[in-house]
């Protein structure tokens, strides 16, 4: 693994227009549903990144054909129940989404056997949360030490169940919905709080009956998926780093184009609004939500003074990937910013609560960790220093934004980790910051 150090220093406001890379969550799901479909699926604006490359490799191993044509990806799937059974484990790389969604699909392939494995961070991420309900449906799951990858899915004739999820998790929900497509009867999933709903929207677009009654979702088994074309919007989670940089660096003004504004992904924008930040644009509300398509919008962002806020358990699933940025905003806000109910961050690519708290504290922040969150006491800014992201792509990009807004700059170790979701991040940030000399290699490589 490269440990390239890159230094991000203050000195230039952010100005200009910006189109974020394609949405990672939707790209994963579109490719997987394409592999499950009976007819070719065209995917426009598919994300080119390490995580989504793992998805394309995986569906290729499972028998789908993938080709690039006229700026689109075309996936020719195997159908719902005809996935190829490989001789070797399927490598999901760094992608928990890929791992959990594949498990749901493959669990319903009666008589098949598939082993899923990944990198070192994946091997630390428990799978018992998906294994328990899949076993209730009739699948057999064998995991290392009973709960960790690599794990093996023995496909079976599944039966629908009613399952109350212990936490709001889009990956768990999606796993069970995909398994439900091949199950006898209805599969019902009850969410304790809303989570991102890209899987449900894509399934409806593919002709599947997915019904919602309050916190309960239900899906009925089907014979085929038919999904003609998917257009992937810009990723709000990737755009969030540029948005926060523009909020924190004085004199900044940024236009964000073509970003997805699905209400289940826009929790950060609502938090920013409470904190006094300026982000203007049309954002989907729950009442306006389209059942089978993704909304797009343009956003206008400007720097502004911030006040502290609180984020509770019901809001956490709507900005789970942006919580590190909430901590950074809290460093510059007046008062104490509190995040609770975010224990899921402990089992992301890294222990993100520990990574955020240790990383920002090393840059001069007053921040304390709790089991399920953190408290940041705003001091009006950050000193700067060294941040080792330990291979976590979101912590790498967090350090970069912190550097532009800090007094002394930040050197981020292992900046190459950003390629998991955003390969062009450093170049895009440099262009917007209008400060090429302030971004560059720092001190060579670290062991």
Short mmCIF file of C-alpha atoms in Angstrom, two decimals:
data_model
loop_
_atom_site.label_atom_id
_atom_site.label_comp_id
_atom_site.label_asym_id
_atom_site.label_seq_id
_atom_site.Cartn_x
_atom_site.Cartn_y
_atom_site.Cartn_z
CA UNK A 1 0.00 0.00 0.00
CA UNK A 2 1.33 3.44 -0.90
CA UNK A 3 1.83 5.88 1.95
CA UNK A 4 2.21 8.94 -0.25
CA UNK A 5 2.13 12.10 1.83
CA UNK A 6 0.37 15.12 0.37
CA UNK A 7 0.36 18.54 2.01
CA UNK A 8 -2.74 20.74 1.90
CA UNK A 9 -2.09 24.33 2.96
CA UNK A 10 -4.27 27.40 3.39
CA UNK A 11 -3.95 30.27 0.98
CA UNK A 12 -6.67 30.15 -1.64
CA UNK A 13 -10.42 30.51 -1.52
CA UNK A 14 -12.54 28.04 -3.47
CA UNK A 15 -14.13 29.46 -6.59
CA UNK A 16 -15.74 27.96 -9.65
CA UNK A 17 -18.04 25.25 -10.92
CA UNK A 18 -17.81 21.60 -10.02
CA UNK A 19 -19.48 18.38 -11.15
CA UNK A 20 -18.91 15.56 -8.66
CA UNK A 21 -18.03 12.03 -9.73
CA UNK A 22 -20.84 9.52 -10.19
CA UNK A 23 -22.63 8.19 -7.14
CA UNK A 24 -20.84 5.15 -5.73
CA UNK A 25 -23.88 3.63 -4.00
CA UNK A 26 -26.04 3.82 -7.12
CA UNK A 27 -23.23 2.59 -9.39
CA UNK A 28 -22.80 -0.54 -7.24
CA UNK A 29 -26.52 -1.25 -7.24
CA UNK A 30 -27.04 -0.58 -10.94
CA UNK A 31 -24.27 -3.02 -11.89
CA UNK A 32 -25.50 -5.73 -9.51
CA UNK A 33 -29.10 -5.41 -10.69
CA UNK A 34 -27.78 -5.44 -14.25
CA UNK A 35 -26.12 -8.77 -13.51
CA UNK A 36 -29.44 -10.08 -12.16
CA UNK A 37 -31.48 -8.80 -15.11
CA UNK A 38 -32.85 -10.79 -18.03
CA UNK A 39 -32.16 -8.11 -20.64
CA UNK A 40 -29.12 -5.84 -21.19
CA UNK A 41 -28.94 -2.82 -18.89
CA UNK A 42 -27.29 0.43 -20.00
CA UNK A 43 -25.69 2.48 -17.24
CA UNK A 44 -24.76 6.10 -17.96
CA UNK A 45 -22.20 7.92 -15.82
CA UNK A 46 -20.98 4.80 -14.01
CA UNK A 47 -18.35 5.61 -11.38
CA UNK A 48 -14.77 4.70 -12.31
CA UNK A 49 -13.16 4.01 -8.93
CA UNK A 50 -11.54 1.14 -7.05
CA UNK A 51 -14.73 0.09 -5.24
CA UNK A 52 -16.88 -0.05 -8.36
CA UNK A 53 -14.13 -1.84 -10.29
CA UNK A 54 -14.44 -4.59 -7.67
CA UNK A 55 -18.16 -4.79 -8.46
CA UNK A 56 -17.56 -5.14 -12.20
CA UNK A 57 -14.94 -7.83 -11.58
CA UNK A 58 -17.34 -9.70 -9.29
CA UNK A 59 -20.30 -9.73 -11.68
CA UNK A 60 -17.97 -10.81 -14.48
CA UNK A 61 -16.93 -13.81 -12.38
CA UNK A 62 -20.61 -14.56 -11.76
CA UNK A 63 -21.30 -14.72 -15.49
CA UNK A 64 -22.41 -11.24 -16.50
CA UNK A 65 -20.87 -9.60 -19.57
CA UNK A 66 -19.72 -5.99 -19.21
CA UNK A 67 -18.80 -3.70 -22.09
CA UNK A 68 -18.31 0.03 -22.55
CA UNK A 69 -20.21 1.57 -25.45
CA UNK A 70 -20.76 5.24 -26.35
CA UNK A 71 -19.93 6.56 -22.87
CA UNK A 72 -22.21 3.98 -21.27
CA UNK A 73 -21.64 0.71 -19.50
CA UNK A 74 -23.72 -2.19 -20.85
CA UNK A 75 -24.30 -5.14 -18.52
CA UNK A 76 -25.69 -8.38 -19.95
CA UNK A 77 -26.86 -10.29 -16.93
CA UNK A 78 -27.35 -13.94 -16.05
CA UNK A 79 -30.91 -13.61 -14.79
CA UNK A 80 -32.06 -13.89 -11.20
CA UNK A 81 -31.18 -17.54 -10.61
CA UNK A 82 -28.35 -18.36 -13.02
CA UNK A 83 -25.22 -16.90 -11.40
CA UNK A 84 -22.07 -18.82 -12.27
CA UNK A 85 -20.38 -20.74 -9.45
CA UNK A 86 -16.63 -19.91 -9.51
CA UNK A 87 -13.82 -22.15 -8.30
CA UNK A 88 -12.16 -19.40 -6.24
CA UNK A 89 -13.44 -16.82 -3.72
CA UNK A 90 -14.95 -13.61 -5.07
CA UNK A 91 -12.79 -10.64 -4.07
CA UNK A 92 -14.97 -7.67 -3.02
CA UNK A 93 -11.91 -5.48 -2.40
CA UNK A 94 -12.79 -2.72 0.05
CA UNK A 95 -16.53 -2.73 -0.63
CA UNK A 96 -18.95 -3.64 2.14
CA UNK A 97 -21.85 -2.72 -0.15
CA UNK A 98 -20.76 -5.25 -2.76
CA UNK A 99 -20.18 -7.94 -0.14
CA UNK A 100 -23.60 -7.62 1.48
CA UNK A 101 -25.67 -7.17 -1.69
CA UNK A 102 -24.04 -10.14 -3.41
CA UNK A 103 -24.76 -12.27 -0.35
CA UNK A 104 -28.46 -11.44 -0.65
CA UNK A 105 -28.62 -12.28 -4.35
CA UNK A 106 -26.60 -15.50 -4.10
CA UNK A 107 -28.48 -16.81 -1.07
CA UNK A 108 -31.47 -17.56 -3.31
CA UNK A 109 -29.49 -19.55 -5.90
CA UNK A 110 -30.50 -23.05 -4.83
CA UNK A 111 -27.63 -25.55 -4.76
CA UNK A 112 -24.86 -23.02 -5.39
CA UNK A 113 -21.87 -22.18 -3.22
CA UNK A 114 -19.92 -18.91 -3.21
CA UNK A 115 -17.16 -17.59 -0.95
CA UNK A 116 -16.78 -13.83 -0.51
CA UNK A 117 -13.52 -12.28 0.68
CA UNK A 118 -11.87 -8.87 0.60
CA UNK A 119 -9.04 -6.70 1.82
CA UNK A 120 -7.82 -6.36 5.41
CA UNK A 121 -10.51 -3.84 6.33
CA UNK A 122 -13.29 -6.05 4.93
CA UNK A 123 -11.98 -8.96 7.00
CA UNK A 124 -12.57 -6.85 10.13
CA UNK A 125 -16.21 -6.09 9.26
CA UNK A 126 -18.74 -8.47 10.84
CA UNK A 127 -21.27 -10.25 8.64
CA UNK A 128 -23.46 -11.76 11.36
CA UNK A 129 -25.96 -8.94 10.83
CA UNK A 130 -26.78 -10.28 7.35
CA UNK A 131 -26.11 -13.94 8.18
CA UNK A 132 -28.82 -14.16 10.85
CA UNK A 133 -31.81 -13.14 8.68
CA UNK A 134 -30.48 -15.03 5.64
CA UNK A 135 -30.34 -18.18 7.77
CA UNK A 136 -33.90 -17.52 8.88
CA UNK A 137 -34.84 -17.46 5.19
CA UNK A 138 -33.18 -20.85 4.65
CA UNK A 139 -29.66 -20.05 3.44
CA UNK A 140 -26.56 -21.55 5.02
CA UNK A 141 -23.79 -19.07 5.87
CA UNK A 142 -20.34 -20.15 7.08
CA UNK A 143 -18.14 -17.31 8.37
CA UNK A 144 -14.65 -17.11 9.80
CA UNK A 145 -14.85 -17.23 13.60
CA UNK A 146 -18.61 -17.29 13.13
CA UNK A 147 -18.92 -13.66 12.05
CA UNK A 148 -16.13 -12.36 9.77
CA UNK A 149 -15.09 -12.68 6.12
CA UNK A 150 -14.15 -14.72 4.27
CA UNK A 151 -17.58 -16.33 4.43
CA UNK A 152 -19.40 -18.84 2.26
CA UNK A 153 -22.99 -18.57 1.05
CA UNK A 154 -24.76 -21.86 0.32
CA UNK A 155 -27.74 -20.96 -1.85
CA UNK A 156 -31.11 -22.50 -1.04
CA UNK A 157 -34.82 -22.36 -1.71
CA UNK A 158 -35.66 -19.39 0.48
CA UNK A 159 -38.85 -18.50 2.28
CA UNK A 160 -39.99 -14.97 2.92
CA UNK A 161 -39.77 -13.65 6.46
CA UNK A 162 -40.72 -10.56 8.42
CA UNK A 163 -37.56 -9.09 9.89
CA UNK A 164 -37.14 -6.16 12.25
CA UNK A 165 -33.74 -4.63 11.63
CA UNK A 166 -31.67 -3.92 14.77
CA UNK A 167 -30.17 -0.79 13.16
CA UNK A 168 -31.02 1.39 10.19
CA UNK A 169 -28.69 -0.01 7.53
CA UNK A 170 -29.21 0.35 3.79
CA UNK A 171 -26.80 -2.52 3.12
CA UNK A 172 -28.68 -4.94 5.37
CA UNK A 173 -32.02 -3.79 3.98
CA UNK A 174 -30.80 -4.20 0.39
CA UNK A 175 -29.36 -7.65 1.11
CA UNK A 176 -32.73 -8.88 2.36
CA UNK A 177 -34.72 -7.27 -0.45
CA UNK A 178 -32.51 -8.96 -3.06
CA UNK A 179 -32.85 -12.29 -1.25
CA UNK A 180 -36.60 -11.75 -1.17
CA UNK A 181 -36.75 -11.69 -4.97
CA UNK A 182 -36.09 -15.45 -4.97
CA UNK A 183 -38.00 -16.31 -1.77
CA UNK A 184 -41.35 -18.05 -1.49
CA UNK A 185 -43.94 -15.48 -0.39
CA UNK A 186 -43.42 -11.93 0.80
CA UNK A 187 -40.29 -10.63 2.49
CA UNK A 188 -40.89 -7.80 4.94
CA UNK A 189 -38.22 -5.56 6.44
CA UNK A 190 -38.91 -3.08 9.24
CA UNK A 191 -36.48 -0.15 9.56
CA UNK A 192 -35.96 1.59 12.91
CA UNK A 193 -35.27 4.79 10.92
CA UNK A 194 -35.09 5.66 7.21
CA UNK A 195 -31.88 4.80 5.35
CA UNK A 196 -30.80 5.40 1.75
CA UNK A 197 -33.38 3.94 -0.62
CA UNK A 198 -31.52 3.51 -3.93
CA UNK A 199 -32.14 -0.24 -4.02
CA UNK A 200 -35.90 0.18 -3.67
CA UNK A 201 -36.02 2.79 -6.43
CA UNK A 202 -34.00 0.66 -8.83
CA UNK A 203 -36.06 -2.45 -8.10
CA UNK A 204 -39.27 -0.57 -8.86
CA UNK A 205 -37.72 0.72 -12.09
CA UNK A 206 -36.96 -2.92 -12.93
CA UNK A 207 -40.60 -3.91 -12.53
CA UNK A 208 -40.49 -5.29 -8.99
CA UNK A 209 -43.34 -4.58 -6.59
CA UNK A 210 -41.77 -2.91 -3.54
CA UNK A 211 -44.30 -1.49 -1.11
CA UNK A 212 -43.79 0.75 1.91
CA UNK A 213 -46.13 1.11 4.86
CA UNK A 214 -44.51 3.45 7.37
CA UNK A 215 -41.26 1.82 8.52
CA UNK A 216 -42.12 -1.50 6.80
CA UNK A 217 -40.94 -2.47 3.32
CA UNK A 218 -42.14 -5.56 1.50
CA UNK A 219 -41.05 -7.29 -1.69
CA UNK A 220 -42.63 -10.21 -3.52
CA UNK A 221 -40.69 -12.86 -5.40
CA UNK A 222 -40.43 -12.45 -9.14
CA UNK A 223 -39.19 -14.27 -12.21
CA UNK A 224 -37.11 -11.56 -13.84
CA UNK A 225 -35.76 -8.03 -13.67
CA UNK A 226 -36.02 -5.78 -16.73
CA UNK A 227 -34.14 -2.52 -16.34
CA UNK A 228 -33.45 -0.72 -19.61
CA UNK A 229 -31.27 2.25 -18.61
CA UNK A 230 -29.92 3.83 -15.44
CA UNK A 231 -28.44 7.32 -15.30
CA UNK A 232 -26.23 7.69 -12.25
CA UNK A 233 -26.27 11.17 -10.66
CA UNK A 234 -23.31 12.94 -9.12
CA UNK A 235 -22.37 11.66 -5.66
CA UNK A 236 -23.51 13.91 -2.81
CA UNK A 237 -21.03 12.15 -0.50
CA UNK A 238 -18.11 13.09 -2.76
CA UNK A 239 -19.48 16.59 -3.36
CA UNK A 240 -19.76 17.03 0.41
CA UNK A 241 -16.00 17.47 0.78
CA UNK A 242 -15.95 20.38 -1.67
CA UNK A 243 -19.11 21.84 -0.12
CA UNK A 244 -17.59 21.82 3.37
CA UNK A 245 -14.31 23.26 2.09
CA UNK A 246 -16.24 26.15 0.51
CA UNK A 247 -18.14 26.73 3.77
CA UNK A 248 -14.94 26.89 5.84
CA UNK A 249 -12.52 28.85 3.64
CA UNK A 250 -13.30 32.57 3.81
CA UNK A 251 -14.39 34.21 0.57
CA UNK A 252 -15.31 30.95 -1.15
CA UNK A 253 -18.19 30.54 -3.61
CA UNK A 254 -18.88 27.24 -5.33
CA UNK A 255 -21.44 25.97 -7.84
CA UNK A 256 -22.10 22.22 -7.74
CA UNK A 257 -23.76 20.74 -10.83
CA UNK A 258 -25.66 17.51 -11.43
CA UNK A 259 -25.57 16.17 -7.90
CA UNK A 260 -28.04 13.60 -6.60
CA UNK A 261 -30.35 15.06 -3.95
CA UNK A 262 -32.28 11.98 -2.86
CA UNK A 263 -33.69 12.98 0.54
CA UNK A 264 -32.26 9.85 2.18
CA UNK A 265 -28.76 11.10 1.32
CA UNK A 266 -29.08 14.80 2.11
CA UNK A 267 -28.82 14.77 5.88
CA UNK A 268 -25.61 16.81 5.73
CA UNK A 269 -27.35 19.62 3.86
CA UNK A 270 -29.97 19.85 6.61
CA UNK A 271 -27.26 19.88 9.28
CA UNK A 272 -25.41 22.64 7.42
CA UNK A 273 -28.61 24.68 7.26
CA UNK A 274 -29.05 24.39 11.05
CA UNK A 275 -25.44 25.45 11.54
CA UNK A 276 -25.94 28.60 9.46
CA UNK A 277 -24.11 27.50 6.34
CA UNK A 278 -25.18 28.76 2.93
CA UNK A 279 -26.16 26.01 0.49
CA UNK A 280 -28.86 27.02 -1.98
CA UNK A 281 -30.70 24.68 -4.36
CA UNK A 282 -33.66 22.35 -4.78
CA UNK A 283 -33.41 19.26 -2.57
CA UNK A 284 -35.91 16.40 -2.53
CA UNK A 285 -38.20 16.08 0.49
CA UNK A 286 -39.80 12.83 1.71
CA UNK A 287 -43.16 14.06 0.45
CA UNK A 288 -41.76 14.69 -3.05
CA UNK A 289 -39.82 11.44 -3.33
CA UNK A 290 -40.15 9.68 -6.67
CA UNK A 291 -40.62 5.91 -6.21
CA UNK A 292 -38.41 4.79 -9.10
CA UNK A 293 -35.95 7.52 -10.08
CA UNK A 294 -33.21 9.69 -8.59
CA UNK A 295 -33.50 13.51 -8.40
CA UNK A 296 -30.73 15.84 -9.63
CA UNK A 297 -30.01 19.42 -8.66
CA UNK A 298 -27.46 22.24 -8.77
CA UNK A 299 -26.24 23.76 -5.51
CA UNK A 300 -24.72 27.16 -4.73
CA UNK A 301 -22.37 27.22 -1.72
CA UNK A 302 -20.75 30.15 0.10
CA UNK A 303 -18.60 30.51 3.21
CA UNK A 304 -20.44 31.58 6.36
CA UNK A 305 -20.00 31.67 10.16
CA UNK A 306 -21.32 28.52 11.83
CA UNK A 307 -23.06 27.59 15.08
CA UNK A 308 -23.00 24.18 16.76
CA UNK A 309 -25.76 21.60 16.40
CA UNK A 310 -26.75 18.10 17.53
CA UNK A 311 -27.21 15.03 15.34
CA UNK A 312 -29.26 12.20 16.84
CA UNK A 313 -29.84 8.51 16.02
CA UNK A 314 -32.77 9.08 13.64
CA UNK A 315 -30.73 11.47 11.51
CA UNK A 316 -27.49 9.47 11.45
CA UNK A 317 -28.46 7.06 8.60
CA UNK A 318 -29.14 10.03 6.33
CA UNK A 319 -25.54 11.26 6.60
CA UNK A 320 -23.60 8.23 7.80
CA UNK A 321 -20.74 8.85 5.34
CA UNK A 322 -20.65 12.59 6.04
CA UNK A 323 -20.35 12.42 9.84
CA UNK A 324 -16.57 13.00 9.72
CA UNK A 325 -17.34 16.29 7.97
CA UNK A 326 -19.84 17.21 10.71
CA UNK A 327 -16.95 16.84 13.17
CA UNK A 328 -14.81 19.15 11.04
CA UNK A 329 -17.60 21.73 10.79
CA UNK A 330 -17.93 21.54 14.56
CA UNK A 331 -14.28 22.59 14.96
CA UNK A 332 -15.13 25.92 13.31
CA UNK A 333 -18.59 26.40 14.88
CA UNK A 334 -19.56 28.37 17.96
CA UNK A 335 -20.49 25.92 20.73
CA UNK A 336 -20.49 22.14 21.18
CA UNK A 337 -21.46 19.93 18.24
CA UNK A 338 -22.77 16.54 19.40
CA UNK A 339 -23.28 13.34 17.38
CA UNK A 340 -25.10 10.39 19.00
CA UNK A 341 -26.33 7.06 17.67
CA UNK A 342 -23.48 6.61 15.20
CA UNK A 343 -22.05 3.33 16.47
CA UNK A 344 -22.13 2.02 12.88
CA UNK A 345 -19.03 4.15 12.24
CA UNK A 346 -17.08 1.72 14.41
CA UNK A 347 -17.39 -0.98 11.72
CA UNK A 348 -16.79 1.02 8.54
CA UNK A 349 -13.55 0.78 6.51
CA UNK A 350 -11.91 1.67 9.80
CA UNK A 351 -13.19 2.57 13.25
CA UNK A 352 -14.23 5.97 11.93
CA UNK A 353 -15.13 7.39 15.33
CA UNK A 354 -11.61 6.70 16.57
CA UNK A 355 -10.10 7.82 13.27
CA UNK A 356 -11.97 11.13 13.21
CA UNK A 357 -11.37 11.91 16.88
CA UNK A 358 -7.68 11.00 16.87
CA UNK A 359 -7.10 12.64 13.50
CA UNK A 360 -8.74 15.97 14.30
CA UNK A 361 -7.31 16.07 17.82
CA UNK A 362 -3.87 15.78 16.26
CA UNK A 363 -4.68 18.89 14.23
CA UNK A 364 -5.64 20.89 17.32
CA UNK A 365 -9.34 20.10 17.71
CA UNK A 366 -11.09 19.81 21.07
CA UNK A 367 -13.01 16.59 20.44
CA UNK A 368 -13.99 13.64 22.62
CA UNK A 369 -15.18 10.20 21.54
CA UNK A 370 -18.16 8.32 22.92
CA UNK A 371 -19.14 4.75 22.16
CA UNK A 372 -21.66 5.87 19.55
CA UNK A 373 -20.43 9.31 18.55
CA UNK A 374 -18.42 12.34 19.58
CA UNK A 375 -18.56 15.88 20.97
CA UNK A 376 -16.64 18.73 19.34
CA UNK A 377 -16.04 21.99 21.21
CA UNK A 378 -15.66 24.66 18.56
CA UNK A 379 -12.55 26.79 18.82
CA UNK A 380 -13.00 28.76 15.61
CA UNK A 381 -10.53 26.74 13.59
CA UNK A 382 -7.70 24.21 13.49
CA UNK A 383 -3.95 24.53 13.89
CA UNK A 384 -2.97 21.82 11.38
CA UNK A 385 -0.40 19.04 11.46
CA UNK A 386 -0.19 15.42 10.30
CA UNK A 387 -3.13 13.07 9.64
CA UNK A 388 -2.66 9.37 8.85
CA UNK A 389 -5.89 8.14 7.25
CA UNK A 390 -4.85 4.48 7.74
CA UNK A 391 -6.27 3.55 4.34
CA UNK A 392 -9.73 5.08 4.90
CA UNK A 393 -10.71 7.09 1.83
CA UNK A 394 -13.10 9.42 3.67
CA UNK A 395 -10.55 10.25 6.36
CA UNK A 396 -7.99 11.04 3.66
CA UNK A 397 -10.34 13.55 2.03
CA UNK A 398 -11.32 14.93 5.45
CA UNK A 399 -7.66 15.71 6.13
CA UNK A 400 -7.32 17.50 2.80
CA UNK A 401 -10.29 19.79 3.50
CA UNK A 402 -9.04 20.41 7.03
CA UNK A 403 -5.69 21.48 5.59
CA UNK A 404 -7.19 24.17 3.36
CA UNK A 405 -9.18 25.59 6.29
CA UNK A 406 -6.41 25.30 8.91
CA UNK A 407 -3.87 27.89 10.00
CA UNK A 408 -0.71 25.88 9.23
CA UNK A 409 -1.81 23.20 6.76
CA UNK A 410 -2.18 19.43 6.99
CA UNK A 411 -0.06 16.62 5.60
CA UNK A 412 -2.20 13.57 4.81
CA UNK A 413 -0.49 10.20 4.74
CA UNK A 414 -1.79 7.54 2.32
CA UNK A 415 -3.71 10.09 0.27
CA UNK A 416 -3.99 7.47 -2.47
CA UNK A 417 -6.77 5.88 -0.40
CA UNK A 418 -9.14 8.48 -1.87
CA UNK A 419 -9.17 6.44 -5.09
CA UNK A 420 -11.59 3.99 -3.46
CA UNK A 421 -14.43 6.43 -4.18
CA UNK A 422 -12.89 9.55 -5.77
CA UNK A 423 -9.72 9.00 -7.84
CA UNK A 424 -9.56 12.63 -9.05
CA UNK A 425 -10.12 14.24 -5.66
CA UNK A 426 -6.75 15.99 -5.22
CA UNK A 427 -6.79 17.41 -8.75
CA UNK A 428 -10.39 18.66 -8.44
CA UNK A 429 -9.71 20.26 -5.07
CA UNK A 430 -6.57 21.95 -6.38
CA UNK A 431 -8.47 23.38 -9.34
CA UNK A 432 -11.24 24.78 -7.14
CA UNK A 433 -8.84 26.13 -4.53
CA UNK A 434 -6.98 28.09 -7.22
CA UNK A 435 -3.88 27.35 -5.20
CA UNK A 436 -1.78 24.85 -7.10
CA UNK A 437 1.43 25.73 -5.19
CA UNK A 438 -0.33 24.97 -1.90
CA UNK A 439 -1.11 21.35 -2.83
CA UNK A 440 1.65 18.88 -3.50
CA UNK A 441 3.90 16.07 -2.41
CA UNK A 442 5.13 16.38 1.14
CA UNK A 443 8.23 14.76 2.46
CA UNK A 444 8.15 11.67 0.23
CA UNK A 445 6.81 8.36 1.49
CA UNK A 446 6.42 7.19 5.07
CA UNK A 447 7.00 3.63 6.20
#
